[in-house]
Amino acid sequence: AKQPDSSSGSPGNAGGVAGLLRRLWQLEDSRQRAAELFRWLVAPVSPEEFLGRHWEQEPLLVRRGDPRYYAGLFSTADLDAALRGGKVHFGTHLDVTSYADGVRETHNPSGRALPAVVWDFYQNGCSLRLLSPQAFSSTVWQLLSILQEHFGSMAGANTYLTPPGTQGFAPHYDDIEAFVLQLEGKKHWRVYRPRTDAEVLPQFSSANLTQAELGEPMLETVLEAGDLLYFPRGFIHQGDCLPDAHSLHITVSSYQRNSWGDLLEKLLPAALQMALEEDVEYRQGLPMDYLGYMGVANSDTVDTRRTAFVEKVQRLIKKLVDYAPIDAAVDQRAKSFLHDCLPPVLTPSEKAQSVYGFPARWRDGGPCDVDILITKDTEVRLLRHGIIRLCNEEAGVMLYYTTENSRVYHKEEPKFLEIDPEHTDSIEFLLSSYPNHVRVEALPCEALEDKISLATLLFEKGILTTKKPLVQA
């Protein structure tokens, strides 16, 4: 029988995912919570072995022989409940797909995905892909919102329900690191190595491929409930159902556009901009006659002017390193990661100690319990370590945060506060003292009034929680 699970905010059995989340919420530090969840994801392989041997290198197959391992994470009953909730729309949240005789098709009608229509498609051999399951399942939301802090990169998910004896998708490779968690039934998988060096860790996903383009699989297996299959981006894969069982799996993904090259795309234009402003050599004109000896048509010509030109370009590029604002570029990537992030899930006790549990309400003809009374003695801390980022920008010092993000990717604009430059030390102090609580008077602002107003502002945005509820409701 299922027990209601008070600590994780979602029902579940004593073990399974609900039990895991209960154990994670007992850890004070969100970074430790994220590391433990990742350990559970790849267990019994250790995170160290996984990172050393598999991450971005080789697929990993974990057979657990434990169909209850993911119990309570997501199920076909949860999918059915989401459809009945009336908020699932074709194309936006749900894709209906098929793959037969080498042809991959999408069969999305327009509008709301009604159970009668969706289950009719399924009965006729179509696969169902639910995008953003975290918008419909608080358990998936919790899982991804904790994991994203481990990856330092957005953690997303799709769920796939495939009828017996069918395949929903053509072979292809992705631009994400993929963790396939088999939730129900079983599925036959084939994984193929990248075909060329250019397809190793690709920046973008492939088009649909044909069987003729594939060669022999490097790994062929049947995943059963509780099993895990990981493969790096660039590894071609296809999954099909055996005649005797349906399959439900969730693919957890991360590391989309999170490479050194993606960092340099931000960094190099900024370095060049600084070089142009600070170094006259970058602003000096090109030689008047350079078109006469440079360019592809002249590439085989032996000319001292060509040699000098090429050496000059190389020297200017090398000198760019001195102007590269590396930390600022990293902050810009962090800012965009914070926009990608899911908002944190609060436990009941966290809710009581945050603005979300504040008892302000209308009573007896007027609002009451509205004032947030933070004093110098109030003990505060960040809700999570990974929810804020300070960025020095042209307009001023901005504090980006995730607490007001949506459960659907980029439904909201990035959230930020402009911070008085004198308050940056206090933000850094809160980050370095996490997960411990600190008294408001310990914040390194000049005046007590500033300490209280900063703490109040951060509390109102859900960024800070207090050690004890501010109002005993």
Short mmCIF file of C-alpha atoms in Angstrom, two decimals:
data_model
loop_
_atom_site.label_atom_id
_atom_site.label_comp_id
_atom_site.label_asym_id
_atom_site.label_seq_id
_atom_site.Cartn_x
_atom_site.Cartn_y
_atom_site.Cartn_z
CA ALA A 1 0.00 0.00 0.00
CA LYS A 2 1.20 3.51 -0.76
CA GLN A 3 1.95 5.71 2.24
CA PRO A 4 1.52 9.47 1.98
CA ASP A 5 4.99 10.98 2.03
CA SER A 6 4.93 14.20 4.00
CA SER A 7 8.56 15.21 3.56
CA SER A 8 8.89 15.08 -0.21
CA GLY A 9 5.49 16.45 -1.10
CA SER A 10 4.56 13.45 -3.25
CA PRO A 11 3.09 10.05 -2.42
CA GLY A 12 5.23 6.97 -2.78
CA ASN A 13 6.25 3.68 -1.23
CA ALA A 14 8.67 3.54 1.69
CA GLY A 15 11.55 2.71 -0.64
CA GLY A 16 11.75 3.78 -4.26
CA VAL A 17 12.08 7.42 -5.18
CA ALA A 18 9.93 8.78 -2.32
CA GLY A 19 12.21 7.12 0.23
CA LEU A 20 15.25 8.46 -1.60
CA LEU A 21 13.87 12.02 -1.57
CA ARG A 22 13.07 11.71 2.16
CA ARG A 23 16.70 10.79 2.82
CA LEU A 24 17.98 13.61 0.60
CA TRP A 25 15.87 16.26 2.35
CA GLN A 26 17.57 15.34 5.63
CA LEU A 27 20.86 16.67 4.19
CA GLU A 28 21.32 20.35 5.01
CA ASP A 29 23.52 21.22 2.02
CA SER A 30 21.93 21.29 -1.46
CA ARG A 31 25.31 20.46 -3.07
CA GLN A 32 25.56 17.28 -1.00
CA ARG A 33 21.95 16.44 -1.87
CA ALA A 34 22.77 16.77 -5.59
CA ALA A 35 25.90 14.60 -5.28
CA GLU A 36 23.94 11.87 -3.44
CA LEU A 37 21.16 11.90 -6.03
CA PHE A 38 23.74 11.50 -8.82
CA ARG A 39 25.29 8.61 -6.85
CA TRP A 40 21.84 6.94 -6.77
CA LEU A 41 21.36 7.58 -10.51
CA VAL A 42 24.48 5.63 -11.59
CA ALA A 43 24.64 3.12 -8.69
CA PRO A 44 26.11 0.57 -8.18
CA VAL A 45 28.81 2.21 -10.38
CA SER A 46 30.53 4.89 -8.31
CA PRO A 47 30.37 8.53 -9.52
CA GLU A 48 34.19 8.51 -9.70
CA GLU A 49 34.26 5.45 -11.96
CA PHE A 50 31.42 6.84 -14.06
CA LEU A 51 33.20 10.18 -14.63
CA GLY A 52 36.54 8.50 -15.30
CA ARG A 53 35.36 5.80 -17.72
CA HIS A 54 31.98 6.76 -19.19
CA TRP A 55 31.11 10.47 -19.07
CA GLU A 56 31.45 11.87 -22.64
CA GLN A 57 33.34 8.67 -23.57
CA GLU A 58 31.46 5.36 -23.48
CA PRO A 59 27.90 4.13 -22.91
CA LEU A 60 27.07 2.51 -19.56
CA LEU A 61 24.51 -0.23 -19.05
CA VAL A 62 23.40 -0.91 -15.47
CA ARG A 63 21.20 -3.98 -14.89
CA ARG A 64 19.76 -3.77 -11.42
CA GLY A 65 17.33 -6.69 -11.34
CA ASP A 66 15.15 -4.44 -9.16
CA PRO A 67 11.91 -3.39 -10.89
CA ARG A 68 11.07 -1.14 -7.88
CA TYR A 69 14.26 0.96 -8.12
CA TYR A 70 12.44 3.91 -9.77
CA ALA A 71 9.10 3.24 -8.05
CA GLY A 72 7.14 6.46 -7.57
CA LEU A 73 9.14 8.50 -10.09
CA PHE A 74 6.65 8.46 -12.99
CA SER A 75 4.15 5.92 -14.35
CA THR A 76 1.57 5.43 -17.09
CA ALA A 77 -1.01 6.23 -14.40
CA ASP A 78 0.74 9.60 -13.91
CA LEU A 79 0.61 10.21 -17.67
CA ASP A 80 -3.10 9.35 -17.69
CA ALA A 81 -3.67 11.72 -14.74
CA ALA A 82 -1.83 14.52 -16.58
CA LEU A 83 -4.07 14.01 -19.63
CA ARG A 84 -7.17 14.07 -17.42
CA GLY A 85 -5.95 17.29 -15.81
CA GLY A 86 -6.67 19.00 -19.13
CA LYS A 87 -3.43 21.00 -19.34
CA VAL A 88 -1.55 18.78 -21.82
CA HIS A 89 -1.51 20.13 -25.40
CA PHE A 90 -0.35 18.38 -28.56
CA GLY A 91 2.97 19.72 -29.82
CA THR A 92 3.65 21.83 -26.72
CA HIS A 93 3.64 18.99 -24.17
CA LEU A 94 2.89 15.78 -26.08
CA ASP A 95 4.11 14.31 -29.38
CA VAL A 96 2.42 11.35 -31.07
CA THR A 97 5.00 9.53 -33.22
CA SER A 98 5.53 6.39 -35.28
CA TYR A 99 8.40 4.76 -37.15
CA ALA A 100 7.61 2.05 -39.68
CA ASP A 101 9.34 0.85 -42.86
CA GLY A 102 12.08 3.42 -42.33
CA VAL A 103 9.66 6.36 -42.14
CA ARG A 104 9.37 8.50 -38.99
CA GLU A 105 6.11 10.47 -38.65
CA THR A 106 4.54 12.86 -36.14
CA HIS A 107 0.74 12.67 -35.88
CA ASN A 108 -0.05 15.64 -33.62
CA PRO A 109 -3.56 17.06 -33.97
CA SER A 110 -3.93 20.63 -32.69
CA GLY A 111 -5.23 21.66 -29.30
CA ARG A 112 -5.68 19.85 -26.01
CA ALA A 113 -4.55 16.22 -25.71
CA LEU A 114 -7.77 14.50 -24.60
CA PRO A 115 -7.45 10.98 -23.14
CA ALA A 116 -9.86 9.47 -25.71
CA VAL A 117 -7.77 10.78 -28.63
CA VAL A 118 -4.37 10.03 -27.08
CA TRP A 119 -5.16 6.47 -26.03
CA ASP A 120 -6.72 5.78 -29.46
CA PHE A 121 -3.39 6.78 -31.09
CA TYR A 122 -1.54 4.51 -28.65
CA GLN A 123 -3.88 1.59 -29.34
CA ASN A 124 -3.13 2.03 -33.05
CA GLY A 125 0.61 1.61 -32.52
CA CYS A 126 1.79 5.19 -31.94
CA SER A 127 4.36 6.21 -29.32
CA LEU A 128 3.70 9.06 -26.88
CA ARG A 129 6.46 11.47 -25.88
CA LEU A 130 5.64 13.75 -22.94
CA LEU A 131 7.88 16.83 -22.98
CA SER A 132 8.62 18.60 -19.68
CA PRO A 133 7.12 15.90 -17.40
CA GLN A 134 8.36 18.06 -14.48
CA ALA A 135 5.44 20.42 -15.24
CA PHE A 136 2.98 17.61 -14.41
CA SER A 137 4.88 15.55 -11.81
CA SER A 138 6.26 17.05 -8.60
CA THR A 139 8.53 13.98 -8.20
CA VAL A 140 10.19 14.52 -11.60
CA TRP A 141 10.43 18.24 -10.75
CA GLN A 142 12.23 17.45 -7.49
CA LEU A 143 14.60 14.99 -9.19
CA LEU A 144 15.64 17.44 -11.93
CA SER A 145 15.82 20.52 -9.69
CA ILE A 146 18.26 18.70 -7.38
CA LEU A 147 20.31 17.15 -10.22
CA GLN A 148 20.83 20.45 -12.09
CA GLU A 149 22.99 21.66 -9.21
CA HIS A 150 25.28 18.63 -9.63
CA PHE A 151 25.70 19.15 -13.37
CA GLY A 152 25.95 22.95 -13.22
CA SER A 153 23.91 22.68 -16.41
CA MET A 154 20.22 22.37 -17.11
CA ALA A 155 18.75 18.93 -16.34
CA GLY A 156 15.74 18.18 -18.54
CA ALA A 157 13.56 15.15 -19.19
CA ASN A 158 11.11 13.55 -21.61
CA THR A 159 9.05 10.42 -21.02
CA TYR A 160 8.36 7.88 -23.77
CA LEU A 161 5.48 5.39 -23.80
CA THR A 162 5.74 2.81 -26.61
CA PRO A 163 3.15 0.11 -27.45
CA PRO A 164 4.27 -3.56 -27.71
CA GLY A 165 5.95 -4.51 -30.99
CA THR A 166 6.52 -0.94 -32.26
CA GLN A 167 9.22 1.72 -32.58
CA GLY A 168 8.49 5.43 -32.16
CA PHE A 169 11.62 7.11 -33.47
CA ALA A 170 14.19 6.76 -36.25
CA PRO A 171 17.83 6.14 -35.32
CA HIS A 172 19.59 9.44 -34.51
CA TYR A 173 22.13 11.02 -32.17
CA ASP A 174 21.55 13.84 -29.69
CA ASP A 175 23.37 16.92 -28.44
CA ILE A 176 22.86 15.95 -24.78
CA GLU A 177 24.25 13.44 -22.30
CA ALA A 178 21.38 10.95 -21.98
CA PHE A 179 20.38 8.81 -18.99
CA VAL A 180 17.60 6.37 -19.95
CA LEU A 181 15.69 5.15 -16.86
CA GLN A 182 13.42 2.19 -17.66
CA LEU A 183 10.27 2.70 -15.56
CA GLU A 184 7.85 0.02 -16.83
CA GLY A 185 7.89 -2.91 -19.23
CA LYS A 186 10.99 -3.45 -21.35
CA LYS A 187 12.64 -2.09 -24.47
CA HIS A 188 15.19 -3.39 -26.97
CA TRP A 189 18.01 -0.86 -27.53
CA ARG A 190 20.81 -0.61 -30.07
CA VAL A 191 23.62 1.93 -29.62
CA TYR A 192 26.23 2.76 -32.30
CA ARG A 193 29.52 4.63 -32.06
CA PRO A 194 29.85 8.09 -33.67
CA ARG A 195 30.55 7.49 -37.38
CA THR A 196 33.22 10.18 -37.81
CA ASP A 197 35.44 12.36 -35.61
CA ALA A 198 33.18 15.31 -36.46
CA GLU A 199 30.24 13.50 -34.80
CA VAL A 200 32.07 12.94 -31.49
CA LEU A 201 30.41 15.17 -28.84
CA PRO A 202 28.46 17.12 -31.51
CA GLN A 203 27.09 20.60 -30.90
CA PHE A 204 23.73 19.74 -32.47
CA SER A 205 21.51 16.67 -32.83
CA SER A 206 21.39 14.71 -36.09
CA ALA A 207 18.56 14.38 -38.58
CA ASN A 208 16.78 11.02 -38.72
CA LEU A 209 19.16 8.34 -40.02
CA THR A 210 18.43 5.21 -42.07
CA GLN A 211 19.48 1.68 -41.11
CA ALA A 212 21.84 1.66 -44.12
CA GLU A 213 23.84 4.53 -42.56
CA LEU A 214 24.48 2.74 -39.29
CA GLY A 215 26.74 -0.30 -39.47
CA GLU A 216 26.85 -2.69 -36.50
CA PRO A 217 25.70 -1.68 -33.00
CA MET A 218 28.41 -1.55 -30.33
CA LEU A 219 25.79 -2.38 -27.69
CA GLU A 220 22.51 -4.25 -28.00
CA THR A 221 20.38 -4.95 -24.96
CA VAL A 222 16.88 -5.23 -23.52
CA LEU A 223 16.29 -2.73 -20.70
CA GLU A 224 13.93 -3.90 -17.95
CA ALA A 225 12.25 -1.85 -15.21
CA GLY A 226 14.91 -0.52 -12.81
CA ASP A 227 17.72 -0.60 -15.40
CA LEU A 228 19.78 2.38 -16.62
CA LEU A 229 21.37 3.07 -20.00
CA TYR A 230 23.67 6.09 -20.37
CA PHE A 231 25.17 7.25 -23.66
CA PRO A 232 27.16 10.39 -24.51
CA ARG A 233 26.08 12.89 -27.15
CA GLY A 234 26.96 11.71 -30.65
CA PHE A 235 26.22 8.02 -29.98
CA ILE A 236 23.48 6.91 -32.39
CA HIS A 237 20.64 4.99 -30.73
CA GLN A 238 17.27 3.42 -31.42
CA GLY A 239 14.81 1.61 -29.19
CA ASP A 240 11.92 -0.67 -30.11
CA CYS A 241 9.40 -2.65 -28.10
CA LEU A 242 9.25 -6.44 -28.00
CA PRO A 243 5.93 -8.00 -29.03
CA ASP A 244 5.00 -9.01 -25.47
CA ALA A 245 5.40 -5.78 -23.46
CA HIS A 246 4.89 -2.03 -23.57
CA SER A 247 7.69 0.30 -22.46
CA LEU A 248 7.73 3.47 -20.39
CA HIS A 249 11.06 5.20 -19.90
CA ILE A 250 12.23 8.67 -18.90
CA THR A 251 15.31 10.19 -20.47
CA VAL A 252 17.12 12.61 -18.17
CA SER A 253 19.40 14.92 -20.13
CA SER A 254 22.10 17.49 -19.44
CA TYR A 255 25.12 19.26 -20.92
CA GLN A 256 23.43 20.74 -23.96
CA ARG A 257 25.72 23.46 -25.40
CA ASN A 258 27.95 23.34 -22.33
CA SER A 259 31.37 22.85 -23.94
CA TRP A 260 34.63 24.82 -23.98
CA GLY A 261 33.65 25.98 -27.46
CA ASP A 262 30.37 27.38 -26.12
CA LEU A 263 32.29 29.31 -23.45
CA LEU A 264 34.70 30.69 -26.09
CA GLU A 265 31.73 31.83 -28.21
CA LYS A 266 30.90 34.19 -25.34
CA LEU A 267 34.49 34.97 -24.43
CA LEU A 268 36.20 35.79 -27.75
CA PRO A 269 33.88 38.62 -28.90
CA ALA A 270 34.19 40.18 -25.42
CA ALA A 271 38.01 39.88 -25.52
CA LEU A 272 38.10 41.50 -28.96
CA GLN A 273 35.87 44.33 -27.78
CA MET A 274 38.23 45.04 -24.87
CA ALA A 275 41.30 44.82 -27.11
CA LEU A 276 39.78 47.34 -29.55
CA GLU A 277 39.09 49.74 -26.69
CA GLU A 278 42.46 49.43 -24.96
CA ASP A 279 45.07 48.65 -27.62
CA VAL A 280 45.66 50.93 -30.61
CA GLU A 281 47.29 48.11 -32.59
CA TYR A 282 43.87 46.51 -33.11
CA ARG A 283 42.54 49.82 -34.44
CA GLN A 284 45.33 50.45 -36.94
CA GLY A 285 44.37 50.10 -40.61
CA LEU A 286 45.07 47.08 -42.81
CA PRO A 287 47.82 47.51 -45.48
CA MET A 288 46.46 49.31 -48.57
CA ASP A 289 47.61 46.56 -50.92
CA TYR A 290 46.68 43.50 -48.82
CA LEU A 291 43.87 42.42 -51.19
CA GLY A 292 46.51 41.96 -53.88
CA TYR A 293 48.47 39.27 -52.06
CA MET A 294 45.99 37.77 -49.54
CA GLY A 295 42.92 35.58 -50.16
CA VAL A 296 42.44 32.03 -51.48
CA ALA A 297 43.55 32.96 -55.02
CA ASN A 298 46.94 33.99 -53.62
CA SER A 299 47.31 31.17 -51.10
CA ASP A 300 50.05 29.38 -53.08
CA THR A 301 52.05 32.54 -53.80
CA VAL A 302 55.40 32.87 -52.09
CA ASP A 303 55.54 36.48 -50.87
CA THR A 304 57.21 38.02 -47.82
CA ARG A 305 54.20 40.34 -47.45
CA ARG A 306 51.94 37.28 -47.06
CA THR A 307 54.20 35.84 -44.37
CA ALA A 308 54.23 39.13 -42.48
CA PHE A 309 50.43 39.46 -42.74
CA VAL A 310 49.79 35.95 -41.40
CA GLU A 311 52.28 36.44 -38.55
CA LYS A 312 50.59 39.72 -37.60
CA VAL A 313 47.14 38.06 -37.47
CA GLN A 314 48.52 35.21 -35.34
CA ARG A 315 50.19 37.67 -32.95
CA LEU A 316 47.00 39.73 -32.56
CA ILE A 317 45.01 36.55 -31.84
CA LYS A 318 47.56 35.39 -29.24
CA LYS A 319 47.51 38.82 -27.62
CA LEU A 320 43.70 38.56 -27.28
CA VAL A 321 44.26 36.14 -24.38
CA ASP A 322 45.47 39.08 -22.27
CA TYR A 323 42.15 40.84 -22.80
CA ALA A 324 39.91 37.80 -22.25
CA PRO A 325 37.45 38.55 -19.41
CA ILE A 326 37.27 34.88 -18.42
CA ASP A 327 35.42 35.30 -15.12
CA ALA A 328 32.90 37.69 -16.66
CA ALA A 329 32.22 35.24 -19.52
CA VAL A 330 31.72 32.41 -17.00
CA ASP A 331 29.28 34.64 -15.10
CA GLN A 332 27.34 35.23 -18.32
CA ARG A 333 27.09 31.46 -18.86
CA ALA A 334 26.02 31.03 -15.22
CA LYS A 335 23.37 33.70 -15.73
CA SER A 336 21.97 31.83 -18.71
CA PHE A 337 22.09 28.52 -16.73
CA LEU A 338 20.07 30.17 -13.94
CA HIS A 339 17.46 31.13 -16.54
CA ASP A 340 17.35 27.46 -17.70
CA CYS A 341 16.98 26.15 -14.13
CA LEU A 342 13.87 24.69 -12.60
CA PRO A 343 12.76 26.53 -9.47
CA PRO A 344 13.63 24.76 -6.19
CA VAL A 345 11.04 22.48 -4.58
CA LEU A 346 10.37 23.42 -0.95
CA THR A 347 9.81 20.96 1.86
CA PRO A 348 6.95 21.84 4.26
CA SER A 349 9.45 23.09 6.86
CA GLU A 350 11.30 25.22 4.28
CA LYS A 351 7.98 26.65 3.18
CA ALA A 352 7.16 27.64 6.78
CA GLN A 353 10.54 29.41 7.06
CA SER A 354 10.22 31.29 3.76
CA VAL A 355 8.04 33.98 2.24
CA TYR A 356 5.93 31.21 0.67
CA GLY A 357 4.67 30.17 4.09
CA PHE A 358 4.04 33.72 5.23
CA PRO A 359 0.53 33.97 6.68
CA ALA A 360 -0.48 37.35 5.15
CA ARG A 361 -4.22 37.19 4.42
CA TRP A 362 -7.48 39.09 4.39
CA ARG A 363 -9.44 38.89 7.62
CA ASP A 364 -12.13 40.96 9.35
CA GLY A 365 -12.30 43.59 6.61
CA GLY A 366 -8.58 44.10 6.07
CA PRO A 367 -5.20 42.50 5.43
CA CYS A 368 -3.34 41.13 8.45
CA ASP A 369 0.04 39.49 9.20
CA VAL A 370 1.55 41.41 6.30
CA ASP A 371 4.69 42.89 7.86
CA ILE A 372 7.88 40.91 7.43
CA LEU A 373 9.64 41.63 10.70
CA ILE A 374 13.29 40.80 10.16
CA THR A 375 15.55 42.14 12.95
CA LYS A 376 19.30 42.15 13.58
CA ASP A 377 18.86 38.86 15.53
CA THR A 378 16.96 36.98 12.81
CA GLU A 379 18.99 33.99 11.62
CA VAL A 380 18.95 33.52 7.84
CA ARG A 381 20.54 31.43 5.10
CA LEU A 382 20.19 30.84 1.36
CA LEU A 383 17.40 28.44 0.40
CA ARG A 384 19.89 26.55 -1.86
CA HIS A 385 23.52 27.16 -2.75
CA GLY A 386 22.94 27.19 -6.52
CA ILE A 387 19.98 29.58 -6.76
CA ILE A 388 21.84 32.92 -7.16
CA ARG A 389 24.64 34.43 -9.23
CA LEU A 390 26.22 37.87 -8.97
CA CYS A 391 27.10 39.43 -12.33
CA ASN A 392 28.96 42.68 -12.88
CA GLU A 393 27.27 44.23 -15.89
CA GLU A 394 27.40 47.60 -17.64
CA ALA A 395 24.11 48.64 -16.05
CA GLY A 396 25.35 47.71 -12.55
CA VAL A 397 25.69 44.71 -10.26
CA MET A 398 22.87 42.22 -10.94
CA LEU A 399 21.82 39.30 -8.77
CA TYR A 400 20.19 36.59 -10.90
CA TYR A 401 18.04 34.01 -9.09
CA THR A 402 15.93 30.93 -9.81
CA THR A 403 13.19 30.97 -7.17
CA GLU A 404 10.63 32.59 -9.49
CA ASN A 405 11.42 30.45 -12.57
CA SER A 406 8.73 28.31 -14.19
CA ARG A 407 8.52 24.50 -14.29
CA VAL A 408 8.30 24.85 -18.08
CA TYR A 409 11.58 25.81 -19.80
CA HIS A 410 11.96 29.59 -20.34
CA LYS A 411 8.27 30.33 -19.76
CA GLU A 412 9.48 33.28 -17.66
CA GLU A 413 12.07 35.95 -18.46
CA PRO A 414 15.34 35.82 -16.45
CA LYS A 415 14.80 37.02 -12.86
CA PHE A 416 17.25 39.48 -11.34
CA LEU A 417 17.65 42.27 -8.79
CA GLU A 418 19.93 45.25 -9.11
CA ILE A 419 22.20 45.21 -6.06
CA ASP A 420 23.97 48.15 -4.48
CA PRO A 421 27.70 47.46 -5.16
CA GLU A 422 28.28 47.88 -1.40
CA HIS A 423 26.05 44.84 -0.79
CA THR A 424 28.08 42.39 -2.92
CA ASP A 425 30.19 41.41 0.11
CA SER A 426 27.02 40.43 1.95
CA ILE A 427 25.85 38.23 -0.94
CA GLU A 428 29.29 36.55 -1.03
CA PHE A 429 29.13 36.14 2.76
CA LEU A 430 25.75 34.36 2.48
CA LEU A 431 27.18 32.05 -0.21
CA SER A 432 30.30 31.19 1.77
CA SER A 433 28.44 30.58 5.05
CA TYR A 434 25.82 28.27 3.46
CA PRO A 435 24.42 25.87 4.72
CA ASN A 436 24.84 27.53 8.13
CA HIS A 437 22.46 30.20 9.35
CA VAL A 438 23.89 33.64 10.11
CA ARG A 439 22.44 36.52 12.09
CA VAL A 440 21.37 39.51 10.01
CA GLU A 441 23.65 41.76 12.05
CA ALA A 442 26.65 39.67 10.84
CA LEU A 443 26.11 40.77 7.22
CA PRO A 444 29.06 42.99 6.20
CA CYS A 445 27.02 46.12 5.34
CA GLU A 446 27.88 49.51 6.84
CA ALA A 447 24.58 50.33 8.58
CA LEU A 448 22.21 48.02 10.45
CA GLU A 449 19.38 49.49 8.42
CA ASP A 450 21.09 48.26 5.21
CA LYS A 451 21.58 44.77 6.64
CA ILE A 452 17.89 44.50 7.50
CA SER A 453 16.64 45.93 4.20
CA LEU A 454 18.90 43.61 2.16
CA ALA A 455 17.81 40.55 4.17
CA THR A 456 14.16 41.58 3.79
CA LEU A 457 14.50 42.03 0.02
CA LEU A 458 16.15 38.59 -0.39
CA PHE A 459 13.53 37.00 1.89
CA GLU A 460 10.70 38.51 -0.17
CA LYS A 461 12.15 36.94 -3.34
CA GLY A 462 12.28 33.48 -1.71
CA ILE A 463 16.10 33.52 -1.80
CA LEU A 464 16.56 33.53 1.99
CA THR A 465 14.87 31.40 4.62
CA THR A 466 14.87 32.00 8.37
CA LYS A 467 15.88 29.50 11.04
CA LYS A 468 12.47 29.84 12.72
CA PRO A 469 9.20 30.85 11.06
CA LEU A 470 8.88 34.65 11.32
CA VAL A 471 5.22 34.48 12.33
CA GLN A 472 3.94 31.60 14.39
CA ALA A 473 0.76 30.98 12.43
#
